[in-house]
CSV table of C-alpha atoms in Angstrom, one decimal:
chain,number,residue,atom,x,y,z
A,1,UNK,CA,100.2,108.7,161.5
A,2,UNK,CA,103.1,106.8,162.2
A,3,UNK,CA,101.7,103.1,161.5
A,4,UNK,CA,100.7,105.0,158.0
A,5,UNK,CA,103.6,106.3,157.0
A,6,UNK,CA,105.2,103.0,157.8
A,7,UNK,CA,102.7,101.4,155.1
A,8,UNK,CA,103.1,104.1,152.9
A,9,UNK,CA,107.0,102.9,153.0
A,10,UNK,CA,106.3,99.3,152.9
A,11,UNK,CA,103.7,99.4,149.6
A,12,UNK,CA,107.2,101.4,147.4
A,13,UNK,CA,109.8,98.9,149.5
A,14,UNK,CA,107.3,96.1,147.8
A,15,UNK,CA,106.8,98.0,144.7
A,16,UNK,CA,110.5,98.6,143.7
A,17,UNK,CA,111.6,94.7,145.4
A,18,UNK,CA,108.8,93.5,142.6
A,19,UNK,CA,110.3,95.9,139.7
A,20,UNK,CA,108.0,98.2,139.4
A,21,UNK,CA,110.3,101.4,139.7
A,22,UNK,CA,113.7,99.4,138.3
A,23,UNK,CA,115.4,100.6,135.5
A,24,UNK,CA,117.4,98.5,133.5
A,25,UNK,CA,121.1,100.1,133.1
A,26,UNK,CA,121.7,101.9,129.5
A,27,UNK,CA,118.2,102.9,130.0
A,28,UNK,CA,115.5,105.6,130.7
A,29,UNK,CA,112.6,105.1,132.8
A,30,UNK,CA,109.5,107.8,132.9
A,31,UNK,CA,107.5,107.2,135.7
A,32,UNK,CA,103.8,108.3,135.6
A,33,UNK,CA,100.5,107.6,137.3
A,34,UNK,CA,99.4,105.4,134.2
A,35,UNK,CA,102.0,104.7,131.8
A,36,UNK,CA,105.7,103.6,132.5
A,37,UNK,CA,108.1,104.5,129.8
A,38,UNK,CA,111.4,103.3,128.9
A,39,UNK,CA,113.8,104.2,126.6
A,40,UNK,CA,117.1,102.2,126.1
A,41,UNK,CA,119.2,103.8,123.2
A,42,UNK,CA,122.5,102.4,123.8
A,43,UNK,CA,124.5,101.2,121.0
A,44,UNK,CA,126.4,99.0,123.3
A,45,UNK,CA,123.1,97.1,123.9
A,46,UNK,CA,123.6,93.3,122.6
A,47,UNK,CA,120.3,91.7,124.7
A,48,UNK,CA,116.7,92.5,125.9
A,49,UNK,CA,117.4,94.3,129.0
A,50,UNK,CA,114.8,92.6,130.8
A,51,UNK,CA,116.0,91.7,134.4
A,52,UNK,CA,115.5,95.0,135.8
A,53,UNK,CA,113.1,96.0,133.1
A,54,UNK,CA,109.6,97.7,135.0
A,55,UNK,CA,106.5,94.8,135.2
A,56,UNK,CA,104.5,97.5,134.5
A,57,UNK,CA,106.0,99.1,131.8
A,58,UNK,CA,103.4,100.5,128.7
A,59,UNK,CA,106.1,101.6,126.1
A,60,UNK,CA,109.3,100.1,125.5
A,61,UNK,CA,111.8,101.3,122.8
A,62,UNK,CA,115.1,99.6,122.4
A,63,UNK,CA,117.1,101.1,119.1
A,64,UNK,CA,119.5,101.8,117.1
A,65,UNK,CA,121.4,99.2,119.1
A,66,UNK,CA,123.3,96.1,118.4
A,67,UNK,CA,119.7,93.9,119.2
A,68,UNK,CA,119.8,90.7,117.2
A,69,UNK,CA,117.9,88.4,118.8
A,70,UNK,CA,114.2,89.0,120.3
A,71,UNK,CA,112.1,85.8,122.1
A,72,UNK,CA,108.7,85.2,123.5
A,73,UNK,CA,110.3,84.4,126.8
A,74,UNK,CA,111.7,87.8,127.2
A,75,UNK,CA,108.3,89.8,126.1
A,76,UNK,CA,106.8,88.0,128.9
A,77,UNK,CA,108.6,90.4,131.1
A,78,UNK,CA,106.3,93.2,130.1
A,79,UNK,CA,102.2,92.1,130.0
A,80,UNK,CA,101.2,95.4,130.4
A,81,UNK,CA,103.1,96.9,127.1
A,82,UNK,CA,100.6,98.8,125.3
A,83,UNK,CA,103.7,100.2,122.4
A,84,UNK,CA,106.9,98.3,121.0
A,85,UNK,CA,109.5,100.2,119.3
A,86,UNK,CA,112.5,98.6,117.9
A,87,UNK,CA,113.6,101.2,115.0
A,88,UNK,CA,117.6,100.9,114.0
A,89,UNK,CA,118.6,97.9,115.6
A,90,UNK,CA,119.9,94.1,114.2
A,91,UNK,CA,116.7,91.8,114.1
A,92,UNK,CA,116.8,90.0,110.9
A,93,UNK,CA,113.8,87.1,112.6
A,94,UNK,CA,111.1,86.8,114.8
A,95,UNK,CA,109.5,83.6,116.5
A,96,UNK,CA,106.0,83.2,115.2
A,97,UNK,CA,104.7,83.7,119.0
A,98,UNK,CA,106.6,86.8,119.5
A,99,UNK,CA,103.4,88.9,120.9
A,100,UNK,CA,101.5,86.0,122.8
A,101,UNK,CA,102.0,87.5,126.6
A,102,UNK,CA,100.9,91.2,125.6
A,103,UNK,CA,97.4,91.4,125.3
A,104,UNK,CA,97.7,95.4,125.7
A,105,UNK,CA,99.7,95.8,122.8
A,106,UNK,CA,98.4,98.1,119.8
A,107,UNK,CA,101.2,99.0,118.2
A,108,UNK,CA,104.8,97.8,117.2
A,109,UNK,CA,107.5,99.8,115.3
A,110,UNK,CA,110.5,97.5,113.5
A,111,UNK,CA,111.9,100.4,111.2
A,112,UNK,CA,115.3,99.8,109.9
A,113,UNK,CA,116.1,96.4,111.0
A,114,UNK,CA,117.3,93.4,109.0
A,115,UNK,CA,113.9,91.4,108.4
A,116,UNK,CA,113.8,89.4,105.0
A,117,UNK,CA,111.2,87.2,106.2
A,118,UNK,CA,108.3,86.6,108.8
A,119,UNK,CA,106.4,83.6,110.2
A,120,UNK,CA,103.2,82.6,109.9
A,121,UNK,CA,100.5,84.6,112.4
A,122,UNK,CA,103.8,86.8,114.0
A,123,UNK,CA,101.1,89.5,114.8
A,124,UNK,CA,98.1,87.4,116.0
A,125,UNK,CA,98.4,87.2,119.0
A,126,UNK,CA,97.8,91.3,120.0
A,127,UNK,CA,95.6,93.9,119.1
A,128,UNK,CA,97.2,95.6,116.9
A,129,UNK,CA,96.0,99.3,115.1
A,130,UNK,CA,99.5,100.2,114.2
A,131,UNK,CA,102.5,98.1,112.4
A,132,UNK,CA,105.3,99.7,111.3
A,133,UNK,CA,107.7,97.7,109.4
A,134,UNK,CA,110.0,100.0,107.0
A,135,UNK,CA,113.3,100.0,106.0
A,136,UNK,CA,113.6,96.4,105.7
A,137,UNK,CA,114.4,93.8,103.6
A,138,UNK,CA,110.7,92.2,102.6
A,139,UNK,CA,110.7,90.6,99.1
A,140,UNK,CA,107.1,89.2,100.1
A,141,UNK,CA,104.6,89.8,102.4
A,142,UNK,CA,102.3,87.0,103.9
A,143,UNK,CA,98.2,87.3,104.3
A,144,UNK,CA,99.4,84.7,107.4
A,145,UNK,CA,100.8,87.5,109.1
A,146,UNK,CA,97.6,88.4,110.5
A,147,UNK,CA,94.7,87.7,111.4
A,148,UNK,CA,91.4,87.7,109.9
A,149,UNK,CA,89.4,91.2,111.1
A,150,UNK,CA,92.3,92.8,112.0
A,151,UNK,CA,91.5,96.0,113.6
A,152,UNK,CA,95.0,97.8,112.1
A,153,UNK,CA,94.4,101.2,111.1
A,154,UNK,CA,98.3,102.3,110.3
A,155,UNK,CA,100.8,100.3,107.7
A,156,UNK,CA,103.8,100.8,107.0
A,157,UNK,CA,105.8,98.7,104.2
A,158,UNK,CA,107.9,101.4,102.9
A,159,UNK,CA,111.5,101.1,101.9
A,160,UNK,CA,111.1,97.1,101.2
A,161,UNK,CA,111.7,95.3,98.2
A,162,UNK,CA,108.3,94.6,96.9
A,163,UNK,CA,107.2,94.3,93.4
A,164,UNK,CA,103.8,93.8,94.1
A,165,UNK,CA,100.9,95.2,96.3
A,166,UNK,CA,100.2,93.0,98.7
A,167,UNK,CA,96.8,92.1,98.1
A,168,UNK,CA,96.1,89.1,100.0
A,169,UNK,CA,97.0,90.8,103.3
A,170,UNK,CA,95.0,93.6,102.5
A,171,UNK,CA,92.1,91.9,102.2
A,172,UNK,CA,92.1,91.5,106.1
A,173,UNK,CA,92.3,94.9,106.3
A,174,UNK,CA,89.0,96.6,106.1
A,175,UNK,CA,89.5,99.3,108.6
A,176,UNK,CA,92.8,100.7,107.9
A,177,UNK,CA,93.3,104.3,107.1
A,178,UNK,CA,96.8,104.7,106.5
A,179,UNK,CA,98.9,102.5,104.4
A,180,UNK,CA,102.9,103.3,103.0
A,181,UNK,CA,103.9,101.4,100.3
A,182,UNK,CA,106.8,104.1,99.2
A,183,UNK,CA,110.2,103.1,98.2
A,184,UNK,CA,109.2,99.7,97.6
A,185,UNK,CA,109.7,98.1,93.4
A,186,UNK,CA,106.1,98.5,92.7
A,187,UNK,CA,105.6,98.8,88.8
A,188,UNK,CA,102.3,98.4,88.5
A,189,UNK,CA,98.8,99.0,90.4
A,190,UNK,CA,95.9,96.6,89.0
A,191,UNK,CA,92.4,97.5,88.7
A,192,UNK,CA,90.8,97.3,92.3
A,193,UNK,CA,94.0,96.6,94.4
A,194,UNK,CA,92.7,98.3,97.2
A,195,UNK,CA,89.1,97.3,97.2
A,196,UNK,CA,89.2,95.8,100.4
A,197,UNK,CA,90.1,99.2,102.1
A,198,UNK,CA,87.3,101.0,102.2
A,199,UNK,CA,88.4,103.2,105.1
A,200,UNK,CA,91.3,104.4,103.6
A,201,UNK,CA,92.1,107.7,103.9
A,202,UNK,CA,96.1,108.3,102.7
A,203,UNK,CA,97.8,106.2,100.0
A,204,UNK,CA,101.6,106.7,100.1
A,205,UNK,CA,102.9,105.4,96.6
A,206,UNK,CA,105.6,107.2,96.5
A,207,UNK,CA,109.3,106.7,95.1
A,208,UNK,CA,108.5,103.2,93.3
A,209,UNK,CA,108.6,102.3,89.4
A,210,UNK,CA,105.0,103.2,88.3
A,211,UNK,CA,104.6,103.8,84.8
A,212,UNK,CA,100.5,103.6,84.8
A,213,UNK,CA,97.4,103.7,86.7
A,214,UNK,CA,94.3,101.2,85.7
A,215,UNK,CA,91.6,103.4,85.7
A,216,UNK,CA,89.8,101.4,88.8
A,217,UNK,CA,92.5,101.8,91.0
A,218,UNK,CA,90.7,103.4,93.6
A,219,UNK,CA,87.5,103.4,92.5
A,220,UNK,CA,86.9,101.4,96.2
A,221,UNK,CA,88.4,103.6,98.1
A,222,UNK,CA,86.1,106.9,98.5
A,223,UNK,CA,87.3,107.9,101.8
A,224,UNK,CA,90.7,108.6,100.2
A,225,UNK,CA,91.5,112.0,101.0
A,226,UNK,CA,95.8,112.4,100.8
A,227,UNK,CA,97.6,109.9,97.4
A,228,UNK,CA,101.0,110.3,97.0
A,229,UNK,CA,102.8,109.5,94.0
A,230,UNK,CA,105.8,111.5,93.4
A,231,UNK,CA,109.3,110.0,92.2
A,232,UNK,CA,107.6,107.6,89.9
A,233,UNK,CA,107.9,107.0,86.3
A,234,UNK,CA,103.8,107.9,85.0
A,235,UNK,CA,103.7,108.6,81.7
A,236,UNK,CA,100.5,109.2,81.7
A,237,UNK,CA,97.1,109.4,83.9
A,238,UNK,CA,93.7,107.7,82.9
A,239,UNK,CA,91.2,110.6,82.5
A,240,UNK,CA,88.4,108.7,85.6
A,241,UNK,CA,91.2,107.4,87.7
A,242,UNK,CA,90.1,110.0,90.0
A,243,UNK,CA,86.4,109.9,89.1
A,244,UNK,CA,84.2,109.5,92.4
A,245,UNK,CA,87.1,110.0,94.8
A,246,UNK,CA,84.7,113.0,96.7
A,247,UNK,CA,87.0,113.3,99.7
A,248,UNK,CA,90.2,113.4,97.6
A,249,UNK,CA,92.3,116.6,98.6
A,250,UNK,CA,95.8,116.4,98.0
A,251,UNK,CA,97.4,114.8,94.8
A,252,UNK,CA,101.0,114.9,94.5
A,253,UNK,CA,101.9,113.9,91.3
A,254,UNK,CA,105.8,115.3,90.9
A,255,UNK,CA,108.8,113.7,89.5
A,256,UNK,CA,107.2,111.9,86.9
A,257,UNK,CA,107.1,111.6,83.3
A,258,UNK,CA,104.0,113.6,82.9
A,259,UNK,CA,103.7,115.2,79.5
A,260,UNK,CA,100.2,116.3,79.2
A,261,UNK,CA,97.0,115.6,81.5
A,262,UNK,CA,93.8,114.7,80.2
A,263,UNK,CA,91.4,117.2,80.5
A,264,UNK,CA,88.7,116.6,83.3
A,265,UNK,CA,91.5,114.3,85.2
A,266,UNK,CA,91.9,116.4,88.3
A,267,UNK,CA,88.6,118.2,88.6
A,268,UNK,CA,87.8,120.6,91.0
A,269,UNK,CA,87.5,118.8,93.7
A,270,UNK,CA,90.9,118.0,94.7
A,271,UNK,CA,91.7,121.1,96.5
A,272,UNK,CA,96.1,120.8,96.1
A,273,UNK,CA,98.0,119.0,93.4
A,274,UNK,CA,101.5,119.1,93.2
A,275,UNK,CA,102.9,118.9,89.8
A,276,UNK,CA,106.3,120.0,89.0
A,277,UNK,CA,109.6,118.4,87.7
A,278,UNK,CA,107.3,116.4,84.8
A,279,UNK,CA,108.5,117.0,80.9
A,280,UNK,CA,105.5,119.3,80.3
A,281,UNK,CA,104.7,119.5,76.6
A,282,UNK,CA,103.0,122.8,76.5
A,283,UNK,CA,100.3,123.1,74.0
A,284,UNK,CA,97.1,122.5,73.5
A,285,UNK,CA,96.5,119.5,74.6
A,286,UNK,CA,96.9,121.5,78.3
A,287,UNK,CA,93.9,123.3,78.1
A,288,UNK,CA,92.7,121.5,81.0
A,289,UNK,CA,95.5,122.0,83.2
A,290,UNK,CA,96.2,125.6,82.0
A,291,UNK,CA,92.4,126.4,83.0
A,292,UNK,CA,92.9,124.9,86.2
A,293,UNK,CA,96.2,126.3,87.3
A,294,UNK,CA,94.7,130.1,86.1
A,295,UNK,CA,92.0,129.4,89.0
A,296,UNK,CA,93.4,126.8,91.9
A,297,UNK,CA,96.9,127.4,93.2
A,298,UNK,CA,99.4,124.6,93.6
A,299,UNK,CA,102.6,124.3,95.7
A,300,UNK,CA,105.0,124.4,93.2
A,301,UNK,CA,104.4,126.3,89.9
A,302,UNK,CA,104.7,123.8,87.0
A,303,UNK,CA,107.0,125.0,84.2
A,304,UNK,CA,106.8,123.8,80.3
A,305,UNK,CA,109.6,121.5,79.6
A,306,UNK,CA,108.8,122.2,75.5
A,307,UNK,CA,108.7,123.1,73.0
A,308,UNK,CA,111.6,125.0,72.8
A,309,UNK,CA,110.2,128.7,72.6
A,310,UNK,CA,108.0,127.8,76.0
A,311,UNK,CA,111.0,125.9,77.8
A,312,UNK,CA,111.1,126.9,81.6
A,313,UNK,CA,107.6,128.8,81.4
A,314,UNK,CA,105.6,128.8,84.0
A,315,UNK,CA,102.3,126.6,82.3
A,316,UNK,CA,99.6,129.8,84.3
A,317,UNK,CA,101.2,132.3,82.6
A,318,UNK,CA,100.9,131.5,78.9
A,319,UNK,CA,98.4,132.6,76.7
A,320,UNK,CA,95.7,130.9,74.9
A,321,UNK,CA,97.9,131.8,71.4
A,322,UNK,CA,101.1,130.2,72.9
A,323,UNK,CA,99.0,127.0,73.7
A,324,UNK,CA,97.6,126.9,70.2
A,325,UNK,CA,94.2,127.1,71.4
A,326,UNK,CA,91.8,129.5,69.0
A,327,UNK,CA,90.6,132.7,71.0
């Protein structure tokens, strides 16, 4: 019993002499029978903590620190990372190698950093399914980023300065589901932009400076089921941009310029639509709408913004007479 004990004592003595149980100071370190998680949220923080950082640690998150500087090197510390998150801290570059030594890793988090600019196959050298690069400073996006076949599943480009969907980098793309392109400068979406997503399931659009839709904008993407387009400036919606879209649930289509809807645009099939804050120009051009909001329920309850005598009406409630429509 005694000699086992003994080698019971030596194998942690070995384990923590080798950094396996270390803990880097300003840190966290959860300890658990397959992942090793640490957490270092100190704004003091200037450099990787990696002297004391755990060899076997699986999730590392450094943020909202005073982080400017990241290198290969460093990462090396860490072969078994299988997440990266660096949200809120002061990385305005990476080396183009950054991910070589982590063969594990599948997804990295660089929200709210200072990135204007990346280099050439940055993400190549991991297996990445999620990427999370919002609330940066991106003017342009490279297809060089990543590799061809990319198994990414998650995207995240929102709160960047784009003006253009990246379409080159999405053509590597075919088996991502999720892709955020709010807040961006967007001001237009051309016909098939997304054609080379034909996993896609949610389509955040959100908060840019769309005015219209081509009719084939998604006419690719039939796995869409969640589109998100509030807080543009959409005058208008083509009357098949939704046409084949069989798994299309939720629409949100609020904060826009909407005046009147085609009828036939939102079908049946698309089980929650939100609709309110849009100019609303109740009459009879909103049969379609009217029908639909007197059998499917929406979130919020859009209201006529005129004429005048209808202002503030909820559209359900009016009759066919105030619509103009004959009986």
């Amino acid at each position: 019993m005694d000699s086992w004990f003994q080698l019971v004592i030596s194998i942690i003595v070995s384990s923590i002499c080798h950094g396996a149980f270390s803990c880097p100071q300003r840190c966290t370190c959860h300890f658990g029978s397959k992942t090793t998680e640490v957490v270092c949220p100190d704004a003091s923080l200037t450099h990787f903590p990696g002297e004391s950082l755990p060899s076997n640690t699986t999730s590392l998150t450094i943020q909202y620190t005073n982080l400017g500087n990241l290198t290969t090197q460093e990462l090396r510390a860490t072969p078994l990372l299988q997440e990266l998150h660096l949200p809120g801290n002061r990385l305005s570059s990476l080396p183009s190698e950054i991910l070589r030594a982590l063969p594990h890793l599948h997804t990295v988090d660089l929200t709210g950093n200072s990135l204007h600019d990346l280099p050439p196959q940055v993400f190549y050298h991991s297996p990445l399914l999620n990427l999370v690069l919002k609330d940066n400073r991106l003017s342009n996006v490279s297809a060089d980023w990543l590799p061809d076949n990319s198994n990414l599943t998650w995207l995240d480009l929102s709160g960047n300065q784009l003006r253009k969907v990246p379409f080159a980098l999405l053509q590597k793309l075919g088996r991502l589901e999720t892709l955020h392109l709010s807040e961006n400068l967007l001001e237009e979406i051309p016909a098939d932009s997304f054609q080379s997503l034909p996993a896609l399931e949610r389509l955040y659009l959100d908060e840019n400076k769309l005015q219209s839709l081509d009719a084939k904008a998604f006419i690719h993407n039939t796995k869409l089921s969640h589109l998100f387009l509030t807080k543009n400036k959409l005058e208008s919606l083509p009357a098949t941009v939704f046409q084949g879209l069989k798994h299309l649930q939720y629409v949100d289509l609020s904060e826009n310029r909407l005046q009147f809807l085609t009828p036939g645009t939102l079908g049946f099939g698309i089980s929650w639509v939100e609709l309110n804050q849009n100019p609303w120009h109740c009459d009879a051009k909103m049969e379609g709408l009217w029908i639909r909001l007197n059998k499917q329920s929406v979130q919020s309850e859009p209201t006529c913004a005129s004429p005048e005598g209808l202002k503030d009406r909820a559209i359900s409630t009016l009759t066919r007479k105030e619509l103009g429509l004959a009986d």
